[in-house]
Tab-separated table of C-alpha atoms in Angstrom:
chain	number	residue	atom	x	y	z
A	28	MET	CA	126.584	86.549	133.749
A	29	GLN	CA	128.258	88.605	131.068
A	30	SER	CA	128.468	87.646	127.410
A	31	LYS	CA	131.887	86.418	126.314
A	32	TYR	CA	131.613	88.736	123.300
A	33	LEU	CA	131.074	91.818	125.448
A	34	HIS	CA	133.935	90.762	127.720
A	35	GLN	CA	136.276	90.406	124.747
A	36	GLY	CA	135.112	93.733	123.337
A	37	GLY	CA	133.665	92.180	120.201
A	38	SER	CA	130.340	91.269	118.734
A	39	PRO	CA	128.850	87.834	118.245
A	40	PRO	CA	129.273	86.477	114.719
A	41	VAL	CA	126.286	87.036	112.457
A	42	ALA	CA	125.561	85.415	109.114
A	43	ILE	CA	122.722	85.959	106.687
A	44	VAL	CA	122.062	82.485	105.362
A	45	GLY	CA	118.629	82.907	103.827
A	46	MET	CA	116.658	85.654	102.172
A	47	ALA	CA	113.123	86.217	100.971
A	48	VAL	CA	111.495	89.391	99.759
A	49	ARG	CA	108.263	91.001	98.571
A	50	LEU	CA	108.471	94.548	97.299
A	51	PRO	CA	106.410	96.829	95.075
A	52	GLY	CA	107.313	96.537	91.424
A	53	GLY	CA	106.848	92.767	91.267
A	54	VAL	CA	109.940	91.920	93.336
A	55	ARG	CA	109.461	88.382	94.713
A	56	THR	CA	112.979	86.913	94.747
A	57	GLU	CA	116.540	87.984	95.436
A	58	ASP	CA	117.210	87.945	91.673
A	59	ASP	CA	114.175	90.184	91.064
A	60	PHE	CA	115.482	92.571	93.716
A	61	TRP	CA	118.947	92.665	92.176
A	62	GLN	CA	117.529	93.378	88.688
A	63	PHE	CA	115.241	96.024	90.170
A	64	LEU	CA	118.306	97.799	91.604
A	65	ILE	CA	120.510	97.381	88.510
A	66	GLU	CA	117.786	98.721	86.222
A	67	LYS	CA	117.040	101.578	88.666
A	68	ARG	CA	113.344	100.742	88.506
A	69	ASP	CA	110.625	102.218	90.687
A	70	GLY	CA	107.707	100.283	92.188
A	71	HIS	CA	105.410	103.314	91.971
A	72	CYS	CA	102.037	102.443	90.423
A	73	GLU	CA	98.364	103.365	90.378
A	74	VAL	CA	96.311	102.128	93.300
A	75	PRO	CA	95.064	98.682	92.210
A	76	LYS	CA	91.287	98.487	91.738
A	77	THR	CA	91.258	95.484	94.080
A	78	ARG	CA	92.569	97.586	97.000
A	79	TYR	CA	90.111	100.448	97.227
A	80	GLY	CA	88.236	102.935	95.062
A	81	VAL	CA	90.845	105.677	94.925
A	82	ASP	CA	88.498	108.004	93.047
A	83	GLY	CA	86.420	108.387	96.206
A	84	PHE	CA	89.441	109.774	98.060
A	85	TYR	CA	91.113	111.782	95.293
A	86	ASN	CA	90.622	115.543	94.951
A	87	VAL	CA	93.533	117.887	94.257
A	88	GLN	CA	91.370	120.904	95.143
A	89	ASP	CA	90.565	119.809	98.707
A	90	ASP	CA	93.188	119.205	101.417
A	91	ARG	CA	90.909	116.725	103.191
A	92	TYR	CA	91.438	114.290	100.302
A	93	THR	CA	94.459	112.581	98.818
A	94	HIS	CA	96.245	114.357	95.999
A	95	THR	CA	97.546	111.253	94.274
A	96	LYS	CA	96.171	108.099	92.699
A	97	HIS	CA	99.489	106.311	93.081
A	98	GLY	CA	101.473	104.464	95.691
A	99	TYR	CA	103.664	101.455	96.289
A	100	PHE	CA	101.671	98.220	96.291
A	101	LEU	CA	102.441	94.539	96.109
A	102	PRO	CA	100.812	93.106	92.991
A	103	GLU	CA	99.502	89.953	94.715
A	104	ASP	CA	95.948	89.792	95.976
A	105	PRO	CA	96.257	89.950	99.782
A	106	ALA	CA	93.155	87.768	100.153
A	107	TYR	CA	94.877	84.709	98.626
A	108	PHE	CA	96.578	82.586	101.269
A	109	ASP	CA	97.180	78.840	101.579
A	110	ALA	CA	95.920	78.412	105.154
A	111	PRO	CA	96.205	74.581	105.275
A	112	PHE	CA	99.892	74.818	104.321
A	113	PHE	CA	100.469	76.654	107.616
A	114	SER	CA	98.075	74.370	109.553
A	115	LEU	CA	95.572	77.193	109.959
A	116	SER	CA	91.826	76.998	109.585
A	117	GLU	CA	90.212	79.121	106.882
A	118	GLN	CA	88.333	80.989	109.635
A	119	ASN	CA	91.527	81.796	111.516
A	120	ALA	CA	93.362	82.815	108.338
A	121	SER	CA	90.539	85.068	107.152
A	122	SER	CA	90.639	87.044	110.404
A	123	MET	CA	94.407	87.531	110.169
A	124	ASP	CA	95.890	90.817	109.067
A	125	PRO	CA	97.222	90.432	105.494
A	126	GLN	CA	100.623	91.469	106.913
A	127	GLN	CA	100.618	88.333	109.075
A	128	ARG	CA	99.753	86.083	106.153
A	129	LEU	CA	102.460	87.710	104.026
A	130	HIS	CA	105.019	87.378	106.816
A	131	LEU	CA	104.284	83.675	107.186
A	132	GLU	CA	104.859	83.119	103.460
A	133	VAL	CA	108.056	85.168	103.366
A	134	VAL	CA	109.525	83.576	106.502
A	135	TRP	CA	108.856	80.121	105.020
A	136	GLU	CA	110.636	81.158	101.816
A	137	CYS	CA	113.530	82.572	103.835
A	138	LEU	CA	113.987	79.320	105.749
A	139	GLU	CA	113.758	77.400	102.470
A	140	SER	CA	116.344	79.717	100.891
A	141	ALA	CA	118.682	79.078	103.815
A	142	GLY	CA	118.424	75.335	103.272
A	143	GLU	CA	117.526	75.019	106.927
A	144	ALA	CA	115.446	71.961	107.736
A	145	ASN	CA	115.570	71.510	111.512
A	146	TRP	CA	114.697	74.903	112.933
A	147	GLU	CA	111.798	73.730	115.118
A	148	GLY	CA	112.458	74.283	118.812
A	149	LYS	CA	115.865	75.900	118.218
A	150	ASP	CA	116.973	79.079	120.007
A	151	ILE	CA	115.943	81.367	117.180
A	152	GLY	CA	114.529	84.801	117.939
A	153	CYS	CA	111.996	86.529	115.738
A	154	TYR	CA	111.881	90.320	115.584
A	155	VAL	CA	109.539	92.304	113.372
A	156	GLY	CA	109.391	96.050	112.802
A	157	VAL	CA	105.886	97.156	111.867
A	158	PHE	CA	104.565	100.341	110.347
A	159	GLY	CA	100.885	100.765	109.783
A	160	GLU	CA	98.009	98.854	111.278
A	161	ASP	CA	95.310	99.634	108.733
A	162	TRP	CA	93.758	96.185	108.988
A	163	LEU	CA	93.125	96.612	112.711
A	164	GLY	CA	91.129	99.815	112.196
A	165	LEU	CA	89.294	98.536	109.137
A	166	SER	CA	88.328	95.257	110.753
A	167	TYR	CA	86.584	96.980	113.668
A	168	ARG	CA	84.243	98.782	111.267
A	169	ASP	CA	82.330	95.541	110.775
A	170	PRO	CA	81.681	94.064	114.237
A	171	SER	CA	79.935	91.038	112.713
A	172	SER	CA	83.271	89.924	111.222
A	173	ILE	CA	84.993	89.788	114.606
A	174	ASP	CA	85.379	86.307	116.066
A	175	ARG	CA	87.337	84.848	118.981
A	176	SER	CA	90.561	84.604	116.969
A	177	HIS	CA	90.405	88.240	115.840
A	178	PRO	CA	92.697	89.699	118.556
A	179	LEU	CA	95.426	87.182	117.678
A	180	GLY	CA	95.343	88.031	113.994
A	181	THR	CA	95.425	91.807	114.135
A	182	GLY	CA	97.884	94.361	115.399
A	183	GLY	CA	101.595	94.668	114.856
A	184	PHE	CA	102.324	93.194	118.275
A	185	SER	CA	101.297	89.755	117.074
A	186	LEU	CA	103.406	89.476	113.901
A	187	ALA	CA	106.526	88.089	115.587
A	188	ASN	CA	104.394	85.932	117.900
A	189	THR	CA	102.534	84.339	114.982
A	190	ILE	CA	105.797	83.535	113.204
A	191	SER	CA	107.396	82.149	116.376
A	192	TYR	CA	104.360	80.002	117.155
A	193	THR	CA	103.812	78.723	113.607
A	194	PHE	CA	107.448	77.755	113.033
A	195	ASP	CA	108.142	76.711	116.663
A	196	LEU	CA	110.852	79.299	117.248
A	197	PRO	CA	110.898	79.684	121.055
A	198	GLY	CA	113.377	82.549	120.997
A	199	LEU	CA	116.709	83.041	122.639
A	200	ARG	CA	116.913	81.472	126.083
């Protein structure tokens, strides 16, 4: 069976109806993002003390160390997450990669922004591009922190799955 859009030589119609964002520089809304662009701001900042002790990795004289104390960080504490809001146990949420928790919050805001109320069970696909799996490597350094839900909460492969499961988005059929 061939798509009617391919047969007609066109593309299916696409509409962006909702938006949510989190970016370095304190960007949390579409308006923040717009102002950020208009003012030509930069989200570059010092590594927050709550992330890691950058001084232990900084040495401009030695190539085995980092040569900067700066980067692009979200200002929110990645440990804060309202697990009950997403019907998750505290144990399950604490073993989740912070990227997963952040994605859940941003997807919720995106659906809210779209004004969509009846998405559950609809043919909605969820696709996530992931770069960096720091949490996966870091979490295996402390074997005592690994529980049965650990594999589901770590690794880029599970980001789209977690969103699809939590919001009941079965994908395109």
